[in-house]
Amino acid sequence: MIPHQKRSWAEPFKIKMVELLKMTTPAQRRKAIKEAGYNTFLLRSEDVYIDLLTDSGTSAMSDQQWAGLMLGDEAYAGSKNFYNLERSVKEHYGYKYLIPTHQGRGAENILSKVMIKKGDIIPGNMYFTTTRLHQELAGGTFADVIIDEAHDPTHPHPFKGNIDLDKLEKLIKKHGAARIPYVCVAVTVNMAGGQPVSMANMKEVRALTARHGIKVILDMTRIAENAFFIQQREKGYARRSVKSLVKEMCSYTDGATFSAKKDALVNIGGFLALNDEEKYQEASNMVVVYEGLHTYGGLAGRDMEAMAIGIAESVQDEHMKARIGQVLYLGDRLQQADIPIVTPVGGHGIFIDAKKFLPHLKQDQFPAQALAAELYLDAGIRTMERGIVSAGRNAKTGDHYYPKLELVRLTIPRRVYTQAHMDVIAESVANVYDRRDKITGLRMVWEPQYLRFFQARFQVL
Ligand code: F0G
């Protein structure tokens, strides 16, 4: 019986338009995944039932955002949508200078080119694929300074994205502040399972780096989700709005890269934001070379308008409660079925621990890649590998990196799927778990030079 006092949360929106999904047969899926080289990135989306590949660019825009598209001012220079976006960025994040880019990695490219010199070290809270690659292409080396708990899939630490201040201090002592152009703080930490950084940690990182004259740059791709976790988990912040927490976090930093395809509820877009005028001048010149003029950066006017509106929607408490509520709901369902997942559950999805799910496979048999293929075969649900394939190879030795975390990501697009979809996902994962002993590993038969997880091909062992 439902107790009388109980009040469930529900989405703070209703559905105006729907997109029909295609159901496939097991035989069709077997053919599709084989043709895709057992890489879910190479499947056609038409062959997918529930698409949990990524939360990037896959959100449903609001009617306000769609209306914003109609207000696109498609001038080459000085579009009014750029100024609307600039206003939205100042209001919500507080940064002085804005450079739009086509998406997050466009901003990472520009930032890395203007800030990193050959031989520099860039500390960060766990690597992210594109971020680290741009640092390396600019001649730098990434150094992981995340707390050890982040590498433990079930450690209960509420802020597993935190930076380990001792590790950071030691790194500064070893290399000297002059070789560290900035510390990159990602909120939340994607590869650790969408784990947040606490406000206390942000302040401590700011204090430590300030003593050494080192800048702090945010990867603020999922900052609103991070702020929601601060509100829910960190002492002293329960009464603060997500909006005010987002702005406070930015205030401890000197700039940010942003993939608006996540938090900001748009299908394309990003930016680089900076407070330093000189670096901004350099970056706004560089963006002309790689993206487009500094008032559009590879985006149409209408894209910038949708982004300006999406940023405002992303920091609403009700939105975030429903967004994270849905992810937590799926996490609960999977835990009830004894599926090994990363806990505490993070912001943008559920991460299955493939090492525990498939203990009979060695890491170089690509357990997470094999499990993602198997999940697709079961019910047409598309997920993504976040393990040894994503980690890539050490550029100097050519060996695989062997990350501690070997995960399959079930990423939840924002405002797209229903609770019933979450139930179907949980049932399918439980089904695969029941026959896990029969799942075999994979052999990599082709890999590209950069970001191999996107395009590598495999065969069943
Ligand atoms: N930083 C983080 C933390 C990200 O998650 C991403 C993208 C980027 C930067 C790059 O942004 O894709 O707009 O160029 N993550 C996507 C994902 C690809 O599926 O996690 P982008």
PDB file of C-alpha atoms in Angstrom, residues 160-373:
ATOM      1  CA  LYS A 160      35.279  11.065  -5.330  1.00  0.00           C
ATOM      2  CA  GLY A 161      36.128  13.777  -7.860  1.00  0.00           C
ATOM      3  CA  ASN A 162      38.199  15.717  -5.316  1.00  0.00           C
ATOM      4  CA  ILE A 163      41.790  16.690  -5.947  1.00  0.00           C
ATOM      5  CA  ASP A 164      44.364  15.204  -3.568  1.00  0.00           C
ATOM      6  CA  LEU A 165      46.116  18.314  -2.257  1.00  0.00           C
ATOM      7  CA  ASP A 166      49.203  16.353  -1.142  1.00  0.00           C
ATOM      8  CA  LYS A 167      49.636  14.859  -4.607  1.00  0.00           C
ATOM      9  CA  LEU A 168      49.260  18.320  -6.141  1.00  0.00           C
ATOM     10  CA  GLU A 169      51.716  19.928  -3.729  1.00  0.00           C
ATOM     11  CA  LYS A 170      54.300  17.191  -4.349  1.00  0.00           C
ATOM     12  CA  LEU A 171      53.897  17.626  -8.094  1.00  0.00           C
ATOM     13  CA  ILE A 172      54.471  21.380  -7.802  1.00  0.00           C
ATOM     14  CA  LYS A 173      57.596  20.749  -5.662  1.00  0.00           C
ATOM     15  CA  LYS A 174      58.928  18.180  -8.129  1.00  0.00           C
ATOM     16  CA  HIS A 175      58.445  20.139 -11.357  1.00  0.00           C
ATOM     17  CA  GLY A 176      58.297  23.748 -10.137  1.00  0.00           C
ATOM     18  CA  ALA A 177      55.330  26.102 -10.577  1.00  0.00           C
ATOM     19  CA  ALA A 178      56.791  27.580 -13.771  1.00  0.00           C
ATOM     20  CA  ARG A 179      56.151  24.302 -15.608  1.00  0.00           C
ATOM     21  CA  ILE A 180      52.523  24.059 -14.503  1.00  0.00           C
ATOM     22  CA  PRO A 181      50.421  26.495 -16.560  1.00  0.00           C
ATOM     23  CA  TYR A 182      47.180  25.582 -14.806  1.00  0.00           C
ATOM     24  CA  VAL A 183      45.384  22.892 -12.865  1.00  0.00           C
ATOM     25  CA  CYS A 184      42.406  21.445 -14.741  1.00  0.00           C
ATOM     26  CA  VAL A 185      39.473  20.670 -12.431  1.00  0.00           C
ATOM     27  CA  ALA A 186      36.664  18.686 -14.048  1.00  0.00           C
ATOM     28  CA  VAL A 187      33.202  18.928 -12.520  1.00  0.00           C
ATOM     29  CA  THR A 188      31.949  16.218 -12.471  1.00  0.00           C
ATOM     30  CA  VAL A 189      34.621  13.608 -13.266  1.00  0.00           C
ATOM     31  CA  ASN A 190      33.361  11.649 -16.243  1.00  0.00           C
ATOM     32  CA  MET A 191      35.804   8.719 -16.246  1.00  0.00           C
ATOM     33  CA  ALA A 192      35.357   8.108 -12.494  1.00  0.00           C
ATOM     34  CA  GLY A 193      31.615   7.667 -13.001  1.00  0.00           C
ATOM     35  CA  GLY A 194      30.325  11.242 -12.926  1.00  0.00           C
ATOM     36  CA  GLN A 195      31.740  11.842  -9.443  1.00  0.00           C
ATOM     37  CA  PRO A 196      31.511  15.364  -7.992  1.00  0.00           C
ATOM     38  CA  VAL A 197      34.065  17.739  -6.461  1.00  0.00           C
ATOM     39  CA  SER A 198      33.163  19.378  -3.127  1.00  0.00           C
ATOM     40  CA  MET A 199      33.035  23.140  -2.646  1.00  0.00           C
ATOM     41  CA  ALA A 200      35.565  22.780   0.184  1.00  0.00           C
ATOM     42  CA  ASN A 201      37.984  21.067  -2.204  1.00  0.00           C
ATOM     43  CA  MET A 202      37.489  23.794  -4.844  1.00  0.00           C
ATOM     44  CA  LYS A 203      38.411  26.420  -2.249  1.00  0.00           C
ATOM     45  CA  GLU A 204      41.466  24.458  -1.081  1.00  0.00           C
ATOM     46  CA  VAL A 205      42.711  23.982  -4.642  1.00  0.00           C
ATOM     47  CA  ARG A 206      42.286  27.716  -5.188  1.00  0.00           C
ATOM     48  CA  ALA A 207      44.253  28.560  -2.021  1.00  0.00           C
ATOM     49  CA  LEU A 208      47.093  26.128  -2.773  1.00  0.00           C
ATOM     50  CA  THR A 209      47.537  27.155  -6.414  1.00  0.00           C
ATOM     51  CA  ALA A 210      47.298  30.874  -5.536  1.00  0.00           C
ATOM     52  CA  ARG A 211      50.300  30.475  -3.220  1.00  0.00           C
ATOM     53  CA  HIS A 212      52.298  29.241  -6.212  1.00  0.00           C
ATOM     54  CA  GLY A 213      50.839  31.602  -8.806  1.00  0.00           C
ATOM     55  CA  ILE A 214      49.213  28.742 -10.768  1.00  0.00           C
ATOM     56  CA  LYS A 215      45.902  29.234 -12.557  1.00  0.00           C
ATOM     57  CA  VAL A 216      42.807  27.020 -12.171  1.00  0.00           C
ATOM     58  CA  ILE A 217      40.767  26.110 -15.251  1.00  0.00           C
ATOM     59  CA  LEU A 218      37.459  24.291 -14.920  1.00  0.00           C
ATOM     60  CA  ASP A 219      36.158  21.668 -17.267  1.00  0.00           C
ATOM     61  CA  MET A 220      32.630  22.771 -16.400  1.00  0.00           C
ATOM     62  CA  THR A 221      30.851  20.370 -18.735  1.00  0.00           C
ATOM     63  CA  ARG A 222      28.583  18.980 -15.977  1.00  0.00           C
ATOM     64  CA  ILE A 223      28.844  21.772 -13.395  1.00  0.00           C
ATOM     65  CA  ALA A 224      25.099  21.963 -12.620  1.00  0.00           C
ATOM     66  CA  GLU A 225      25.056  18.244 -11.790  1.00  0.00           C
ATOM     67  CA  ASN A 226      28.105  18.776  -9.597  1.00  0.00           C
ATOM     68  CA  ALA A 227      26.364  21.681  -7.822  1.00  0.00           C
ATOM     69  CA  PHE A 228      23.310  19.507  -7.165  1.00  0.00           C
ATOM     70  CA  PHE A 229      25.522  16.948  -5.373  1.00  0.00           C
ATOM     71  CA  ILE A 230      27.040  19.737  -3.259  1.00  0.00           C
ATOM     72  CA  GLN A 231      23.525  20.858  -2.297  1.00  0.00           C
ATOM     73  CA  GLN A 232      22.531  17.273  -1.400  1.00  0.00           C
ATOM     74  CA  ARG A 233      25.714  15.990   0.221  1.00  0.00           C
ATOM     75  CA  GLU A 234      27.962  18.766   1.538  1.00  0.00           C
ATOM     76  CA  LYS A 235      27.423  20.229   5.005  1.00  0.00           C
ATOM     77  CA  GLY A 236      26.246  23.822   4.977  1.00  0.00           C
ATOM     78  CA  TYR A 237      24.898  23.936   1.404  1.00  0.00           C
ATOM     79  CA  ALA A 238      21.445  22.299   1.681  1.00  0.00           C
ATOM     80  CA  ARG A 239      19.595  25.613   1.458  1.00  0.00           C
ATOM     81  CA  ARG A 240      21.580  27.022  -1.442  1.00  0.00           C
ATOM     82  CA  SER A 241      20.213  26.964  -4.999  1.00  0.00           C
ATOM     83  CA  VAL A 242      22.011  25.032  -7.728  1.00  0.00           C
ATOM     84  CA  LYS A 243      22.297  28.336  -9.586  1.00  0.00           C
ATOM     85  CA  SER A 244      24.167  30.081  -6.762  1.00  0.00           C
ATOM     86  CA  LEU A 245      26.443  27.068  -6.186  1.00  0.00           C
ATOM     87  CA  VAL A 246      27.391  26.965  -9.872  1.00  0.00           C
ATOM     88  CA  LYS A 247      28.420  30.606  -9.801  1.00  0.00           C
ATOM     89  CA  GLU A 248      30.379  30.208  -6.584  1.00  0.00           C
ATOM     90  CA  MET A 249      32.342  27.274  -8.035  1.00  0.00           C
ATOM     91  CA  CYS A 250      33.309  29.324 -11.072  1.00  0.00           C
ATOM     92  CA  SER A 251      34.452  32.158  -8.813  1.00  0.00           C
ATOM     93  CA  TYR A 252      37.393  30.037  -7.575  1.00  0.00           C
ATOM     94  CA  THR A 253      38.758  29.641 -11.091  1.00  0.00           C
ATOM     95  CA  ASP A 254      40.364  31.677 -13.875  1.00  0.00           C
ATOM     96  CA  GLY A 255      38.458  30.255 -16.777  1.00  0.00           C
ATOM     97  CA  ALA A 256      36.704  27.216 -18.176  1.00  0.00           C
ATOM     98  CA  THR A 257      36.151  24.950 -21.123  1.00  0.00           C
ATOM     99  CA  PHE A 258      32.568  23.862 -21.665  1.00  0.00           C
ATOM    100  CA  SER A 259      30.813  21.257 -23.761  1.00  0.00           C
ATOM    101  CA  ALA A 260      27.290  22.699 -23.830  1.00  0.00           C
ATOM    102  CA  LYS A 261      26.099  19.381 -25.284  1.00  0.00           C
ATOM    103  CA  LYS A 262      25.702  18.027 -21.749  1.00  0.00           C
ATOM    104  CA  ASP A 263      24.392  20.253 -18.919  1.00  0.00           C
ATOM    105  CA  ALA A 264      23.271  23.075 -21.203  1.00  0.00           C
ATOM    106  CA  LEU A 265      20.682  20.931 -23.002  1.00  0.00           C
ATOM    107  CA  VAL A 266      21.708  21.630 -26.585  1.00  0.00           C
ATOM    108  CA  ASN A 267      22.599  19.308 -29.439  1.00  0.00           C
ATOM    109  CA  ILE A 268      25.766  21.179 -30.398  1.00  0.00           C
ATOM    110  CA  GLY A 269      27.942  23.928 -28.905  1.00  0.00           C
ATOM    111  CA  GLY A 270      30.593  24.828 -26.383  1.00  0.00           C
ATOM    112  CA  PHE A 271      32.851  27.641 -25.297  1.00  0.00           C
ATOM    113  CA  LEU A 272      36.077  28.772 -23.732  1.00  0.00           C
ATOM    114  CA  ALA A 273      35.677  31.402 -21.000  1.00  0.00           C
ATOM    115  CA  LEU A 274      38.547  33.368 -19.491  1.00  0.00           C
ATOM    116  CA  ASN A 275      39.074  36.212 -17.025  1.00  0.00           C
ATOM    117  CA  ASP A 276      42.571  37.186 -18.191  1.00  0.00           C
ATOM    118  CA  GLU A 277      42.395  39.802 -20.963  1.00  0.00           C
ATOM    119  CA  GLU A 278      45.749  38.999 -22.516  1.00  0.00           C
ATOM    120  CA  LYS A 279      45.042  35.248 -22.780  1.00  0.00           C
ATOM    121  CA  TYR A 280      41.587  36.066 -24.111  1.00  0.00           C
ATOM    122  CA  GLN A 281      43.118  38.176 -26.910  1.00  0.00           C
ATOM    123  CA  GLU A 282      45.416  35.320 -27.874  1.00  0.00           C
ATOM    124  CA  ALA A 283      42.578  32.794 -27.769  1.00  0.00           C
ATOM    125  CA  SER A 284      40.183  34.976 -29.725  1.00  0.00           C
ATOM    126  CA  ASN A 285      42.802  35.208 -32.452  1.00  0.00           C
ATOM    127  CA  MET A 286      43.416  31.446 -32.375  1.00  0.00           C
ATOM    128  CA  VAL A 287      39.692  30.634 -32.647  1.00  0.00           C
ATOM    129  CA  VAL A 288      39.578  32.375 -36.029  1.00  0.00           C
ATOM    130  CA  VAL A 289      42.073  29.794 -37.309  1.00  0.00           C
ATOM    131  CA  TYR A 290      40.338  26.664 -35.999  1.00  0.00           C
ATOM    132  CA  GLU A 291      36.640  27.365 -35.432  1.00  0.00           C
ATOM    133  CA  GLY A 292      35.397  30.630 -36.930  1.00  0.00           C
ATOM    134  CA  LEU A 293      35.122  34.295 -36.025  1.00  0.00           C
ATOM    135  CA  HIS A 294      35.223  34.974 -32.255  1.00  0.00           C
ATOM    136  CA  THR A 295      31.527  35.910 -32.224  1.00  0.00           C
ATOM    137  CA  TYR A 296      30.342  32.545 -33.545  1.00  0.00           C
ATOM    138  CA  GLY A 297      33.162  29.994 -33.128  1.00  0.00           C
ATOM    139  CA  GLY A 298      31.736  27.388 -35.497  1.00  0.00           C
ATOM    140  CA  LEU A 299      28.113  27.771 -34.386  1.00  0.00           C
ATOM    141  CA  ALA A 300      25.048  29.134 -36.129  1.00  0.00           C
ATOM    142  CA  GLY A 301      23.378  32.099 -34.423  1.00  0.00           C
ATOM    143  CA  ARG A 302      20.416  29.876 -33.558  1.00  0.00           C
ATOM    144  CA  ASP A 303      22.719  27.379 -31.778  1.00  0.00           C
ATOM    145  CA  MET A 304      24.046  30.171 -29.558  1.00  0.00           C
ATOM    146  CA  GLU A 305      20.491  31.261 -28.719  1.00  0.00           C
ATOM    147  CA  ALA A 306      19.455  27.718 -27.736  1.00  0.00           C
ATOM    148  CA  MET A 307      22.593  27.484 -25.599  1.00  0.00           C
ATOM    149  CA  ALA A 308      21.896  30.791 -23.825  1.00  0.00           C
ATOM    150  CA  ILE A 309      18.411  29.529 -22.886  1.00  0.00           C
ATOM    151  CA  GLY A 310      19.603  26.004 -22.040  1.00  0.00           C
ATOM    152  CA  ILE A 311      22.187  27.324 -19.586  1.00  0.00           C
ATOM    153  CA  ALA A 312      19.403  29.089 -17.630  1.00  0.00           C
ATOM    154  CA  GLU A 313      17.221  25.946 -17.643  1.00  0.00           C
ATOM    155  CA  SER A 314      20.117  23.721 -16.551  1.00  0.00           C
ATOM    156  CA  VAL A 315      20.570  25.411 -13.170  1.00  0.00           C
ATOM    157  CA  GLN A 316      16.923  25.152 -12.051  1.00  0.00           C
ATOM    158  CA  ASP A 317      16.633  23.053  -8.881  1.00  0.00           C
ATOM    159  CA  GLU A 318      13.518  21.213 -10.104  1.00  0.00           C
ATOM    160  CA  HIS A 319      15.210  20.248 -13.349  1.00  0.00           C
ATOM    161  CA  MET A 320      18.254  18.891 -11.577  1.00  0.00           C
ATOM    162  CA  LYS A 321      16.186  16.992  -8.997  1.00  0.00           C
ATOM    163  CA  ALA A 322      14.375  15.115 -11.781  1.00  0.00           C
ATOM    164  CA  ARG A 323      17.531  14.642 -13.851  1.00  0.00           C
ATOM    165  CA  ILE A 324      19.609  13.089 -11.083  1.00  0.00           C
ATOM    166  CA  GLY A 325      16.494  11.433  -9.617  1.00  0.00           C
ATOM    167  CA  GLN A 326      16.119   9.376 -12.771  1.00  0.00           C
ATOM    168  CA  VAL A 327      19.769   8.291 -12.723  1.00  0.00           C
ATOM    169  CA  LEU A 328      19.499   7.296  -9.040  1.00  0.00           C
ATOM    170  CA  TYR A 329      16.309   5.346  -9.780  1.00  0.00           C
ATOM    171  CA  LEU A 330      18.117   3.217 -12.380  1.00  0.00           C
ATOM    172  CA  GLY A 331      21.034   2.781  -9.969  1.00  0.00           C
ATOM    173  CA  ASP A 332      18.653   1.458  -7.278  1.00  0.00           C
ATOM    174  CA  ARG A 333      17.025  -0.978  -9.679  1.00  0.00           C
ATOM    175  CA  LEU A 334      20.426  -2.355 -10.748  1.00  0.00           C
ATOM    176  CA  GLN A 335      21.648  -2.682  -7.181  1.00  0.00           C
ATOM    177  CA  GLN A 336      18.479  -4.600  -6.295  1.00  0.00           C
ATOM    178  CA  ALA A 337      19.494  -7.064  -9.029  1.00  0.00           C
ATOM    179  CA  ASP A 338      23.031  -7.334  -7.507  1.00  0.00           C
ATOM    180  CA  ILE A 339      24.693  -5.781 -10.561  1.00  0.00           C
ATOM    181  CA  PRO A 340      28.180  -4.468  -9.656  1.00  0.00           C
ATOM    182  CA  ILE A 341      28.062  -0.707 -10.336  1.00  0.00           C
ATOM    183  CA  VAL A 342      30.146   2.301  -9.347  1.00  0.00           C
ATOM    184  CA  THR A 343      28.844   3.795  -6.109  1.00  0.00           C
ATOM    185  CA  PRO A 344      27.907   6.340  -4.977  1.00  0.00           C
ATOM    186  CA  VAL A 345      25.994   6.752  -8.235  1.00  0.00           C
ATOM    187  CA  GLY A 346      27.254   9.817 -10.147  1.00  0.00           C
ATOM    188  CA  GLY A 347      25.565  12.450 -12.232  1.00  0.00           C
ATOM    189  CA  HIS A 348      25.192  11.465 -15.856  1.00  0.00           C
ATOM    190  CA  GLY A 349      24.775   7.741 -15.799  1.00  0.00           C
ATOM    191  CA  ILE A 350      25.348   4.365 -14.266  1.00  0.00           C
ATOM    192  CA  PHE A 351      28.740   2.756 -14.652  1.00  0.00           C
ATOM    193  CA  ILE A 352      28.856  -1.065 -14.512  1.00  0.00           C
ATOM    194  CA  ASP A 353      32.056  -2.584 -13.126  1.00  0.00           C
ATOM    195  CA  ALA A 354      32.994  -4.925 -15.981  1.00  0.00           C
ATOM    196  CA  LYS A 355      35.907  -6.473 -14.042  1.00  0.00           C
ATOM    197  CA  LYS A 356      33.432  -7.710 -11.435  1.00  0.00           C
ATOM    198  CA  PHE A 357      30.695  -8.521 -13.951  1.00  0.00           C
ATOM    199  CA  LEU A 358      33.066 -10.654 -16.081  1.00  0.00           C
ATOM    200  CA  PRO A 359      35.811 -11.790 -13.671  1.00  0.00           C
ATOM    201  CA  HIS A 360      36.836 -14.604 -16.039  1.00  0.00           C
ATOM    202  CA  LEU A 361      38.138 -12.101 -18.657  1.00  0.00           C
ATOM    203  CA  LYS A 362      41.597 -10.497 -18.524  1.00  0.00           C
ATOM    204  CA  GLN A 363      41.719  -6.735 -19.094  1.00  0.00           C
ATOM    205  CA  ASP A 364      43.402  -7.136 -22.500  1.00  0.00           C
ATOM    206  CA  GLN A 365      40.399  -9.214 -23.603  1.00  0.00           C
ATOM    207  CA  PHE A 366      38.414  -5.970 -23.307  1.00  0.00           C
ATOM    208  CA  PRO A 367      35.738  -6.975 -20.774  1.00  0.00           C
ATOM    209  CA  ALA A 368      33.857  -3.651 -20.882  1.00  0.00           C
ATOM    210  CA  GLN A 369      33.843  -3.608 -24.687  1.00  0.00           C
ATOM    211  CA  ALA A 370      32.529  -7.206 -24.707  1.00  0.00           C
ATOM    212  CA  LEU A 371      29.846  -6.382 -22.151  1.00  0.00           C
ATOM    213  CA  ALA A 372      28.660  -3.321 -24.103  1.00  0.00           C
ATOM    214  CA  ALA A 373      28.257  -5.542 -27.202  1.00  0.00           C
TER     215      ALA A 373
END
